[in-house]
PDB file of C-alpha atoms in Angstrom:
ATOM      1  CA  MET A   1      39.773  -3.704   7.132  1.00 82.00           C
ATOM      2  CA  TRP A   2      39.928  -0.200   5.605  1.00 85.00           C
ATOM      3  CA  PRO A   3      38.403  -1.054   2.190  1.00 86.00           C
ATOM      4  CA  THR A   4      35.492  -2.752   3.991  1.00 86.00           C
ATOM      5  CA  LEU A   5      35.009   0.213   6.346  1.00 85.00           C
ATOM      6  CA  VAL A   6      35.027   2.703   3.471  1.00 88.00           C
ATOM      7  CA  LEU A   7      32.609   0.584   1.430  1.00 89.00           C
ATOM      8  CA  VAL A   8      30.236  -0.168   4.312  1.00 87.00           C
ATOM      9  CA  GLY A   9      30.434   3.312   5.849  1.00 87.00           C
ATOM     10  CA  THR A  10      29.744   5.147   2.592  1.00 90.00           C
ATOM     11  CA  SER A  11      26.894   2.892   1.530  1.00 89.00           C
ATOM     12  CA  THR A  12      25.314   2.934   5.016  1.00 88.00           C
ATOM     13  CA  LEU A  13      25.419   6.732   5.108  1.00 90.00           C
ATOM     14  CA  LEU A  14      23.944   7.057   1.595  1.00 92.00           C
ATOM     15  CA  ALA A  15      21.285   4.382   2.210  1.00 90.00           C
ATOM     16  CA  THR A  16      20.267   6.117   5.444  1.00 90.00           C
ATOM     17  CA  VAL A  17      19.965   9.616   3.991  1.00 93.00           C
ATOM     18  CA  ILE A  18      18.263   8.565   0.739  1.00 93.00           C
ATOM     19  CA  GLY A  19      16.028   5.974   2.437  1.00 91.00           C
ATOM     20  CA  ILE A  20      14.759   8.428   5.045  1.00 91.00           C
ATOM     21  CA  TRP A  21      14.121  11.115   2.411  1.00 93.00           C
ATOM     22  CA  VAL A  22      12.226   8.698   0.135  1.00 93.00           C
ATOM     23  CA  GLY A  23      10.274   7.243   3.063  1.00 91.00           C
ATOM     24  CA  ILE A  24       9.191  10.713   4.220  1.00 90.00           C
ATOM     25  CA  ARG A  25       7.961  11.650   0.756  1.00 91.00           C
ATOM     26  CA  GLN A  26       6.176   8.320   0.380  1.00 90.00           C
ATOM     27  CA  GLY A  27       4.442   8.408   3.755  1.00 88.00           C
ATOM     28  CA  TRP A  28       3.429  12.075   3.630  1.00 88.00           C
ATOM     29  CA  ARG A  29       1.947  11.742   0.128  1.00 85.00           C
ATOM     30  CA  ARG A  30       0.445   8.299   0.459  1.00 87.00           C
ATOM     31  CA  GLY A  31      -1.190   7.017  -2.725  1.00 85.00           C
ATOM     32  CA  SER A  32       0.635   9.451  -5.013  1.00 88.00           C
ATOM     33  CA  THR A  33       2.464   8.347  -8.153  1.00 91.00           C
ATOM     34  CA  PHE A  34       5.797   8.803  -6.369  1.00 90.00           C
ATOM     35  CA  ASP A  35       4.590   6.610  -3.489  1.00 88.00           C
ATOM     36  CA  LYS A  36       3.426   3.785  -5.748  1.00 90.00           C
ATOM     37  CA  THR A  37       6.511   3.875  -7.976  1.00 92.00           C
ATOM     38  CA  SER A  38       8.915   4.051  -5.029  1.00 90.00           C
ATOM     39  CA  ASP A  39       7.074   1.248  -3.258  1.00 88.00           C
ATOM     40  CA  VAL A  40       7.442  -1.110  -6.224  1.00 91.00           C
ATOM     41  CA  ALA A  41      11.104  -0.150  -6.671  1.00 90.00           C
ATOM     42  CA  ALA A  42      11.825  -0.549  -2.944  1.00 88.00           C
ATOM     43  CA  LEU A  43      10.201  -3.983  -2.737  1.00 87.00           C
ATOM     44  CA  THR A  44      12.060  -5.115  -5.865  1.00 90.00           C
ATOM     45  CA  LEU A  45      15.424  -3.928  -4.534  1.00 88.00           C
ATOM     46  CA  TYR A  46      14.717  -5.282  -1.046  1.00 85.00           C
ATOM     47  CA  SER A  47      14.108  -8.801  -2.374  1.00 88.00           C
ATOM     48  CA  MET A  48      17.140  -8.783  -4.699  1.00 87.00           C
ATOM     49  CA  PRO A  49      20.379 -10.457  -3.491  1.00 87.00           C
ATOM     50  CA  GLU A  50      23.329  -8.047  -3.339  1.00 85.00           C
ATOM     51  CA  TRP A  51      25.626 -10.256  -5.396  1.00 86.00           C
ATOM     52  CA  TRP A  52      23.070 -10.532  -8.212  1.00 91.00           C
ATOM     53  CA  LEU A  53      22.456  -6.783  -8.234  1.00 90.00           C
ATOM     54  CA  GLY A  54      26.242  -6.295  -8.326  1.00 89.00           C
ATOM     55  CA  LEU A  55      26.572  -8.618 -11.316  1.00 89.00           C
ATOM     56  CA  LEU A  56      23.798  -6.714 -13.129  1.00 91.00           C
ATOM     57  CA  LEU A  57      25.545  -3.387 -12.525  1.00 90.00           C
ATOM     58  CA  VAL A  58      28.857  -4.865 -13.735  1.00 90.00           C
ATOM     59  CA  ALA A  59      27.182  -6.162 -16.898  1.00 89.00           C
ATOM     60  CA  VAL A  60      25.424  -2.878 -17.681  1.00 89.00           C
ATOM     61  CA  PHE A  61      27.788  -0.146 -16.446  1.00 89.00           C
ATOM     62  CA  GLY A  62      31.114  -1.988 -16.256  1.00 85.00           C
ATOM     63  CA  VAL A  63      31.176  -4.091 -19.408  1.00 85.00           C
ATOM     64  CA  GLY A  64      28.491  -2.219 -21.346  1.00 82.00           C
ATOM     65  CA  PHE A  65      25.084  -3.257 -22.589  1.00 82.00           C
ATOM     66  CA  GLY A  66      23.587  -2.242 -25.939  1.00 80.00           C
ATOM     67  CA  PRO A  67      23.906   1.534 -26.359  1.00 83.00           C
ATOM     68  CA  ILE A  68      25.283   1.928 -22.801  1.00 82.00           C
ATOM     69  CA  PRO A  69      29.095   1.869 -22.864  1.00 82.00           C
ATOM     70  CA  GLY A  70      31.176   0.408 -20.050  1.00 79.00           C
ATOM     71  CA  MET A  71      31.958   3.434 -17.863  1.00 86.00           C
ATOM     72  CA  PHE A  72      33.201   2.025 -14.549  1.00 86.00           C
ATOM     73  CA  PRO A  73      35.992  -0.378 -13.585  1.00 85.00           C
ATOM     74  CA  ILE A  74      34.723  -3.873 -12.851  1.00 83.00           C
ATOM     75  CA  GLY A  75      37.217  -4.937 -10.189  1.00 80.00           C
ATOM     76  CA  GLY A  76      39.843  -3.926  -7.692  1.00 82.00           C
ATOM     77  CA  LEU A  77      40.178  -1.023  -5.308  1.00 80.00           C
ATOM     78  CA  ASN A  78      42.354   1.174  -7.526  1.00 80.00           C
ATOM     79  CA  SER A  79      44.332   1.138 -10.755  1.00 80.00           C
ATOM     80  CA  VAL A  80      47.727  -0.546 -10.817  1.00 78.00           C
ATOM     81  CA  ASP A  81      49.624   2.669 -11.582  1.00 79.00           C
ATOM     82  CA  ALA A  82      47.694   4.874  -9.101  1.00 75.00           C
ATOM     83  CA  ASP A  83      49.271   6.238  -5.935  1.00 77.00           C
ATOM     84  CA  PRO A  84      46.488   5.695  -3.362  1.00 73.00           C
ATOM     85  CA  TRP A  85      47.702   8.562  -1.140  1.00 76.00           C
ATOM     86  CA  SER A  86      47.620  11.269  -3.829  1.00 82.00           C
ATOM     87  CA  LEU A  87      44.530  13.251  -4.874  1.00 84.00           C
ATOM     88  CA  SER A  88      44.359  11.421  -8.198  1.00 83.00           C
ATOM     89  CA  GLY A  89      44.679   8.106  -6.315  1.00 81.00           C
ATOM     90  CA  VAL A  90      41.798   9.007  -3.986  1.00 84.00           C
ATOM     91  CA  LEU A  91      39.644   9.930  -6.994  1.00 88.00           C
ATOM     92  CA  ASP A  92      40.678   6.678  -8.698  1.00 86.00           C
ATOM     93  CA  THR A  93      39.649   4.703  -5.596  1.00 86.00           C
ATOM     94  CA  ALA A  94      36.306   6.546  -5.499  1.00 87.00           C
ATOM     95  CA  TRP A  95      35.804   5.679  -9.188  1.00 89.00           C
ATOM     96  CA  HIS A  96      36.517   1.999  -8.453  1.00 88.00           C
ATOM     97  CA  LEU A  97      34.130   2.037  -5.476  1.00 89.00           C
ATOM     98  CA  ALA A  98      31.249   3.640  -7.410  1.00 91.00           C
ATOM     99  CA  LEU A  99      29.553   0.396  -8.469  1.00 91.00           C
ATOM    100  CA  PRO A 100      30.103  -1.517  -5.182  1.00 92.00           C
ATOM    101  CA  VAL A 101      28.799   1.430  -3.139  1.00 92.00           C
ATOM    102  CA  LEU A 102      25.831   1.796  -5.502  1.00 92.00           C
ATOM    103  CA  THR A 103      25.088  -1.925  -5.102  1.00 91.00           C
ATOM    104  CA  LEU A 104      25.002  -1.845  -1.305  1.00 89.00           C
ATOM    105  CA  THR A 105      23.203   1.507  -1.225  1.00 90.00           C
ATOM    106  CA  LEU A 106      20.416   0.266  -3.505  1.00 90.00           C
ATOM    107  CA  ALA A 107      20.120  -2.958  -1.522  1.00 85.00           C
ATOM    108  CA  TYR A 108      19.658  -1.193   1.822  1.00 85.00           C
ATOM    109  CA  VAL A 109      17.941   2.068   0.875  1.00 89.00           C
ATOM    110  CA  ALA A 110      14.789   0.043   0.249  1.00 86.00           C
ATOM    111  CA  GLY A 111      14.518  -1.247   3.813  1.00 84.00           C
ATOM    112  CA  ASN A 112      15.121   2.194   5.309  1.00 87.00           C
ATOM    113  CA  SER A 113      12.504   3.832   3.086  1.00 89.00           C
ATOM    114  CA  LEU A 114       9.863   1.172   3.808  1.00 88.00           C
ATOM    115  CA  ILE A 115      10.346   1.469   7.578  1.00 89.00           C
ATOM    116  CA  MET A 116      10.331   5.272   7.473  1.00 90.00           C
ATOM    117  CA  ARG A 117       7.166   5.232   5.359  1.00 90.00           C
ATOM    118  CA  SER A 118       5.298   2.921   7.741  1.00 88.00           C
ATOM    119  CA  SER A 119       6.493   4.891  10.798  1.00 88.00           C
ATOM    120  CA  LEU A 120       5.304   8.155   9.287  1.00 88.00           C
ATOM    121  CA  LEU A 121       1.945   6.639   8.336  1.00 87.00           C
ATOM    122  CA  GLU A 122       1.433   5.662  11.992  1.00 86.00           C
ATOM    123  CA  GLU A 123       2.137   9.233  13.083  1.00 85.00           C
ATOM    124  CA  ILE A 124      -0.152  10.922  10.517  1.00 84.00           C
ATOM    125  CA  GLY A 125      -3.345  10.049  12.365  1.00 78.00           C
ATOM    126  CA  GLU A 126      -2.137  11.205  15.789  1.00 82.00           C
ATOM    127  CA  ASP A 127      -3.881  14.010  17.668  1.00 84.00           C
ATOM    128  CA  TYR A 128      -0.793  16.175  18.114  1.00 85.00           C
ATOM    129  CA  LEU A 129      -0.560  16.643  14.330  1.00 83.00           C
ATOM    130  CA  THR A 130      -4.182  17.775  14.215  1.00 81.00           C
ATOM    131  CA  THR A 131      -3.379  20.235  17.023  1.00 85.00           C
ATOM    132  CA  ALA A 132      -0.327  21.505  15.125  1.00 83.00           C
ATOM    133  CA  ARG A 133      -2.457  22.095  12.018  1.00 83.00           C
ATOM    134  CA  ALA A 134      -5.124  23.816  14.119  1.00 86.00           C
ATOM    135  CA  LYS A 135      -2.461  26.232  15.415  1.00 85.00           C
ATOM    136  CA  GLY A 136      -1.985  27.361  11.807  1.00 85.00           C
ATOM    137  CA  LEU A 137       1.303  25.651  10.981  1.00 84.00           C
ATOM    138  CA  ARG A 138       1.987  24.993   7.323  1.00 87.00           C
ATOM    139  CA  ASP A 139       1.892  21.382   6.118  1.00 83.00           C
ATOM    140  CA  ALA A 140       5.680  21.250   5.647  1.00 84.00           C
ATOM    141  CA  GLU A 141       6.223  22.557   9.203  1.00 86.00           C
ATOM    142  CA  VAL A 142       3.847  19.981  10.638  1.00 85.00           C
ATOM    143  CA  ARG A 143       5.761  17.264   8.801  1.00 86.00           C
ATOM    144  CA  ASP A 144       9.302  18.455   9.570  1.00 84.00           C
ATOM    145  CA  ARG A 145       8.876  19.720  13.142  1.00 85.00           C
ATOM    146  CA  HIS A 146       6.368  17.228  14.538  1.00 83.00           C
ATOM    147  CA  ALA A 147       5.772  14.079  12.474  1.00 87.00           C
ATOM    148  CA  VAL A 148       9.283  13.250  11.198  1.00 88.00           C
ATOM    149  CA  PRO A 149      11.156  13.458  14.551  1.00 88.00           C
ATOM    150  CA  ASN A 150       8.734  10.981  16.140  1.00 86.00           C
ATOM    151  CA  ALA A 151       8.712   8.714  13.083  1.00 87.00           C
ATOM    152  CA  LEU A 152      12.529   8.585  13.088  1.00 87.00           C
ATOM    153  CA  LEU A 153      12.705   6.506  16.288  1.00 85.00           C
ATOM    154  CA  PRO A 154      12.006   3.066  14.725  1.00 84.00           C
ATOM    155  CA  THR A 155      14.111   3.974  11.695  1.00 82.00           C
ATOM    156  CA  THR A 156      17.097   4.876  13.877  1.00 84.00           C
ATOM    157  CA  ALA A 157      16.914   1.522  15.642  1.00 83.00           C
ATOM    158  CA  GLN A 158      16.671  -0.276  12.310  1.00 80.00           C
ATOM    159  CA  ILE A 159      19.694   1.596  10.912  1.00 78.00           C
ATOM    160  CA  ALA A 160      21.809   0.458  13.881  1.00 80.00           C
ATOM    161  CA  LEU A 161      20.704  -3.145  13.298  1.00 80.00           C
ATOM    162  CA  ASN A 162      21.333  -2.842   9.549  1.00 73.00           C
ATOM    163  CA  ILE A 163      25.055  -2.187  10.021  1.00 74.00           C
ATOM    164  CA  GLY A 164      25.584  -5.907  10.672  1.00 72.00           C
ATOM    165  CA  PHE A 165      23.629  -6.835   7.553  1.00 70.00           C
ATOM    166  CA  VAL A 166      25.571  -4.346   5.434  1.00 69.00           C
ATOM    167  CA  VAL A 167      28.852  -5.921   6.574  1.00 71.00           C
ATOM    168  CA  THR A 168      27.450  -9.330   5.612  1.00 71.00           C
ATOM    169  CA  GLY A 169      26.364  -7.985   2.222  1.00 66.00           C
ATOM    170  CA  ALA A 170      29.823  -6.508   1.761  1.00 80.00           C
ATOM    171  CA  THR A 171      31.239 -10.057   1.751  1.00 85.00           C
ATOM    172  CA  THR A 172      29.448 -10.963  -1.467  1.00 87.00           C
ATOM    173  CA  VAL A 173      29.892  -7.512  -3.021  1.00 89.00           C
ATOM    174  CA  GLU A 174      33.635  -7.520  -2.313  1.00 88.00           C
ATOM    175  CA  THR A 175      33.868 -10.940  -3.938  1.00 88.00           C
ATOM    176  CA  VAL A 176      31.962  -9.824  -7.045  1.00 89.00           C
ATOM    177  CA  PHE A 177      34.029  -6.632  -7.441  1.00 90.00           C
ATOM    178  CA  SER A 178      37.380  -8.103  -6.209  1.00 88.00           C
ATOM    179  CA  ILE A 179      37.801  -5.502  -3.460  1.00 89.00           C
ATOM    180  CA  PRO A 180      40.566  -6.549  -1.027  1.00 88.00           C
ATOM    181  CA  GLY A 181      38.545  -6.204   2.162  1.00 86.00           C
ATOM    182  CA  LEU A 182      37.479  -8.521   4.970  1.00 85.00           C
ATOM    183  CA  GLY A 183      34.739 -10.079   2.833  1.00 86.00           C
ATOM    184  CA  LEU A 184      37.086 -11.148   0.035  1.00 87.00           C
ATOM    185  CA  LEU A 185      39.603 -12.335   2.636  1.00 89.00           C
ATOM    186  CA  ALA A 186      36.943 -14.570   4.209  1.00 88.00           C
ATOM    187  CA  THR A 187      35.906 -15.923   0.796  1.00 88.00           C
ATOM    188  CA  GLU A 188      39.496 -16.765  -0.119  1.00 90.00           C
ATOM    189  CA  ALA A 189      40.090 -18.342   3.294  1.00 91.00           C
ATOM    190  CA  LEU A 190      36.976 -20.474   2.785  1.00 89.00           C
ATOM    191  CA  SER A 191      38.270 -21.835  -0.523  1.00 89.00           C
ATOM    192  CA  VAL A 192      41.645 -22.939   0.991  1.00 89.00           C
ATOM    193  CA  PRO A 193      40.238 -23.650   3.745  1.00 89.00           C
ATOM    194  CA  ASP A 194      42.085 -21.526   6.317  1.00 91.00           C
ATOM    195  CA  TYR A 195      40.049 -21.904   9.503  1.00 92.00           C
ATOM    196  CA  TRP A 196      42.165 -19.485  11.554  1.00 93.00           C
ATOM    197  CA  VAL A 197      41.556 -16.600   9.137  1.00 90.00           C
ATOM    198  CA  LEU A 198      37.879 -17.535   8.868  1.00 88.00           C
ATOM    199  CA  GLN A 199      37.490 -17.524  12.650  1.00 90.00           C
ATOM    200  CA  GLY A 200      39.145 -14.101  12.865  1.00 87.00           C
ATOM    201  CA  ALA A 201      36.987 -12.716  10.052  1.00 82.00           C
ATOM    202  CA  PHE A 202      33.780 -13.991  11.606  1.00 81.00           C
TER     203      PHE A 202
END
């Protein structure tokens, strides 16, 4: 359970923070180059299966592609000779989790940013923002103190719902990266088949 919790928890936290930040910048500067570029990237990542994105990252950053050398481990939770409870073992585990966490983060940051962008766009035309500007507040203050807190409500609900999807995505990512978590356990139980383990995992 712990490898899955670390993987899912880290990627959910990163996807939430990055997705909200990107969505705020997109919505507040609608039509800018950043908005258009981020929109295309978000839609591409949102429609990409996690396992395929994981395989791409393994091929490019794990094995190496052209001038890019293989920099990250391509499987497992830690090295064979690493003590997982020492500082070097924790750093080794973080190094092994870099690509799986990046895979899940990229897969779910897109949804968070798109929802935050649309929520903020709905708030931009509201009267209370016009009143805040009329009081002499700077544009950044209007955004941070008035628009963003109200736009966060749908995003917060979506983040809570996304936790289930991230756990589901972790099943395929754990299989691709051979991480000994609940997802890999369920995949191995499916190949046996071991129905008792599958029922517990589900």
